[in-house]
Amino acid sequence: MLFHTMVGSNDIERSKRFYDEVLGVLGVSEATLNIAGSGHTRLFYRNENGTNFVVTEPINDEPATVANGSTVAFSCNSPEQVKEFHDVAIANGGTSVEAPPGPRMSPSMGPIQLAYFRDPDGNKLCGIHFPT
């Protein structure tokens, strides 16, 4: 359903360092640098399933801000990868939020592994794994 998800950055080089490391845990290659027609820099992280995660300098030249109530969740292959995803984010300038990484019981989905953190610009991210 989704082609891409985009978040804003106030420091695109810092974001590149952060996301190259964090998304590398999931096997995602380093960002492809894109310069928009407006001259603003964008980082494209492509996934084999056709979805893209994009980090951009806001094209209206206003500061990037976070969306209250928004979370971008990334699928992980195992509970261990959820924890590693979180820990690499924290080691590279992210901030842990909510409960520590670990299992959560969802009445509608059963047990799941979750880890929440914010990137250096404050965008809320999540690593998630559904046991089989």
mmCIF file of C-alpha atoms in Angstrom:
data_model
loop_
_atom_site.group_PDB
_atom_site.id
_atom_site.type_symbol
_atom_site.label_atom_id
_atom_site.label_comp_id
_atom_site.label_asym_id
_atom_site.label_seq_id
_atom_site.Cartn_x
_atom_site.Cartn_y
_atom_site.Cartn_z
ATOM 1 C CA MET A 1 0.000 0.000 0.000
ATOM 2 C CA LEU A 2 2.726 2.522 0.891
ATOM 3 C CA PHE A 3 5.388 3.663 -1.540
ATOM 4 C CA HIS A 4 7.389 5.683 0.986
ATOM 5 C CA THR A 5 7.440 7.185 4.432
ATOM 6 C CA MET A 6 9.272 10.480 4.875
ATOM 7 C CA VAL A 7 10.559 12.264 7.967
ATOM 8 C CA GLY A 8 12.237 15.643 8.223
ATOM 9 C CA SER A 9 15.725 16.458 9.395
ATOM 10 C CA ASN A 10 17.409 19.623 10.598
ATOM 11 C CA ASP A 11 20.859 18.118 10.018
ATOM 12 C CA ILE A 12 20.917 15.819 7.001
ATOM 13 C CA GLU A 13 24.532 14.678 7.536
ATOM 14 C CA ARG A 14 23.764 13.695 11.147
ATOM 15 C CA SER A 15 20.672 11.876 9.911
ATOM 16 C CA LYS A 16 22.682 10.014 7.290
ATOM 17 C CA ARG A 17 25.168 8.803 9.906
ATOM 18 C CA PHE A 18 22.319 7.786 12.223
ATOM 19 C CA TYR A 19 20.128 6.009 9.681
ATOM 20 C CA ASP A 20 22.975 4.313 7.815
ATOM 21 C CA GLU A 21 23.918 2.611 11.101
ATOM 22 C CA VAL A 22 20.414 1.931 12.403
ATOM 23 C CA LEU A 23 18.884 0.677 9.156
ATOM 24 C CA GLY A 24 22.049 -1.306 8.475
ATOM 25 C CA VAL A 25 20.943 -3.574 11.352
ATOM 26 C CA LEU A 26 17.984 -4.529 9.138
ATOM 27 C CA GLY A 27 20.183 -5.134 6.096
ATOM 28 C CA VAL A 28 19.266 -1.858 4.401
ATOM 29 C CA SER A 29 22.043 -0.335 2.296
ATOM 30 C CA GLU A 30 23.373 3.157 2.901
ATOM 31 C CA ALA A 31 21.219 6.023 1.692
ATOM 32 C CA THR A 32 21.042 7.119 -1.902
ATOM 33 C CA LEU A 33 21.547 10.869 -1.924
ATOM 34 C CA ASN A 34 18.940 12.845 -3.866
ATOM 35 C CA ILE A 35 18.839 16.574 -4.507
ATOM 36 C CA ALA A 36 15.256 17.751 -5.010
ATOM 37 C CA GLY A 37 14.424 20.286 -7.704
ATOM 38 C CA SER A 38 14.268 22.833 -4.896
ATOM 39 C CA GLY A 39 17.919 22.114 -4.034
ATOM 40 C CA HIS A 40 17.106 20.353 -0.754
ATOM 41 C CA THR A 41 18.854 17.116 0.137
ATOM 42 C CA ARG A 42 16.998 13.854 0.605
ATOM 43 C CA LEU A 43 18.192 10.443 1.718
ATOM 44 C CA PHE A 44 16.468 7.437 0.138
ATOM 45 C CA TYR A 45 16.639 4.076 1.895
ATOM 46 C CA ARG A 46 15.221 1.443 -0.421
ATOM 47 C CA ASN A 47 13.804 -1.919 0.529
ATOM 48 C CA GLU A 48 13.602 -5.003 -1.671
ATOM 49 C CA ASN A 49 9.802 -5.059 -1.294
ATOM 50 C CA GLY A 50 9.519 -1.675 -3.031
ATOM 51 C CA THR A 51 8.889 0.566 -0.050
ATOM 52 C CA ASN A 52 11.173 3.495 0.680
ATOM 53 C CA PHE A 53 12.110 5.368 3.820
ATOM 54 C CA VAL A 54 13.093 8.951 3.074
ATOM 55 C CA VAL A 55 14.751 11.603 5.234
ATOM 56 C CA THR A 56 14.561 15.144 3.905
ATOM 57 C CA GLU A 57 15.430 18.724 4.568
ATOM 58 C CA PRO A 58 12.042 20.494 4.637
ATOM 59 C CA ILE A 59 11.496 22.146 1.261
ATOM 60 C CA ASN A 60 9.694 25.100 2.850
ATOM 61 C CA ASP A 61 12.933 26.025 4.666
ATOM 62 C CA GLU A 62 11.155 25.847 8.035
ATOM 63 C CA PRO A 63 12.626 23.665 10.813
ATOM 64 C CA ALA A 64 11.750 19.990 10.696
ATOM 65 C CA THR A 65 9.301 19.070 13.457
ATOM 66 C CA VAL A 66 7.872 15.775 14.680
ATOM 67 C CA ALA A 67 4.296 14.659 14.221
ATOM 68 C CA ASN A 68 2.582 14.144 17.569
ATOM 69 C CA GLY A 69 1.063 10.664 17.648
ATOM 70 C CA SER A 70 3.123 9.352 14.716
ATOM 71 C CA THR A 71 5.437 6.356 14.770
ATOM 72 C CA VAL A 72 7.349 4.735 11.928
ATOM 73 C CA ALA A 73 7.678 1.007 12.643
ATOM 74 C CA PHE A 74 10.310 -1.230 11.060
ATOM 75 C CA SER A 75 9.911 -5.017 10.812
ATOM 76 C CA CYS A 76 12.624 -7.025 12.514
ATOM 77 C CA ASN A 77 13.452 -10.708 11.991
ATOM 78 C CA SER A 78 13.777 -11.682 15.638
ATOM 79 C CA PRO A 79 13.487 -10.404 19.205
ATOM 80 C CA GLU A 80 17.287 -10.070 19.213
ATOM 81 C CA GLN A 81 17.168 -7.852 16.138
ATOM 82 C CA VAL A 82 14.540 -5.634 17.811
ATOM 83 C CA LYS A 83 16.943 -5.074 20.710
ATOM 84 C CA GLU A 84 19.946 -4.534 18.433
ATOM 85 C CA PHE A 85 17.953 -2.057 16.300
ATOM 86 C CA HIS A 86 17.142 -0.084 19.457
ATOM 87 C CA ASP A 87 20.643 -0.312 20.932
ATOM 88 C CA VAL A 88 22.363 0.825 17.718
ATOM 89 C CA ALA A 89 19.942 3.761 17.547
ATOM 90 C CA ILE A 90 20.782 4.816 21.105
ATOM 91 C CA ALA A 91 24.521 4.405 20.487
ATOM 92 C CA ASN A 92 24.222 6.724 17.466
ATOM 93 C CA GLY A 93 22.339 9.618 19.045
ATOM 94 C CA GLY A 94 18.797 8.292 19.430
ATOM 95 C CA THR A 95 16.768 8.445 22.635
ATOM 96 C CA SER A 96 14.922 5.496 24.145
ATOM 97 C CA VAL A 97 11.244 6.157 24.848
ATOM 98 C CA GLU A 98 8.401 4.261 26.494
ATOM 99 C CA ALA A 99 9.171 0.890 28.085
ATOM 100 C CA PRO A 100 12.541 -0.836 27.544
ATOM 101 C CA PRO A 101 12.785 -3.107 24.483
ATOM 102 C CA GLY A 102 11.050 -6.401 25.037
ATOM 103 C CA PRO A 103 7.862 -8.419 24.847
ATOM 104 C CA ARG A 104 4.411 -6.865 25.012
ATOM 105 C CA MET A 105 1.104 -8.679 25.097
ATOM 106 C CA SER A 106 -1.440 -7.371 22.641
ATOM 107 C CA PRO A 107 -4.994 -8.631 23.164
ATOM 108 C CA SER A 108 -5.644 -8.548 19.431
ATOM 109 C CA MET A 109 -2.213 -9.622 18.090
ATOM 110 C CA GLY A 110 -0.799 -11.805 20.868
ATOM 111 C CA PRO A 111 2.803 -11.485 22.074
ATOM 112 C CA ILE A 112 5.022 -9.097 20.109
ATOM 113 C CA GLN A 113 8.535 -7.702 20.592
ATOM 114 C CA LEU A 114 8.800 -3.906 20.545
ATOM 115 C CA ALA A 115 11.421 -1.199 21.001
ATOM 116 C CA TYR A 116 10.651 2.506 20.725
ATOM 117 C CA PHE A 117 13.122 5.353 20.275
ATOM 118 C CA ARG A 118 13.441 8.810 18.761
ATOM 119 C CA ASP A 119 15.987 9.804 16.142
ATOM 120 C CA PRO A 120 18.193 12.873 16.762
ATOM 121 C CA ASP A 121 15.454 15.115 15.264
ATOM 122 C CA GLY A 122 12.781 13.630 17.549
ATOM 123 C CA ASN A 123 10.990 11.407 15.010
ATOM 124 C CA LYS A 124 9.521 8.399 16.833
ATOM 125 C CA LEU A 125 10.603 5.006 15.495
ATOM 126 C CA CYS A 126 9.880 1.431 16.473
ATOM 127 C CA GLY A 127 11.397 -1.982 15.893
ATOM 128 C CA ILE A 128 8.769 -4.732 15.901
ATOM 129 C CA HIS A 129 8.750 -8.506 15.631
ATOM 130 C CA PHE A 130 5.742 -10.811 15.507
ATOM 131 C CA PRO A 131 6.647 -14.371 16.568
ATOM 132 C CA THR A 132 5.576 -17.109 14.185
#
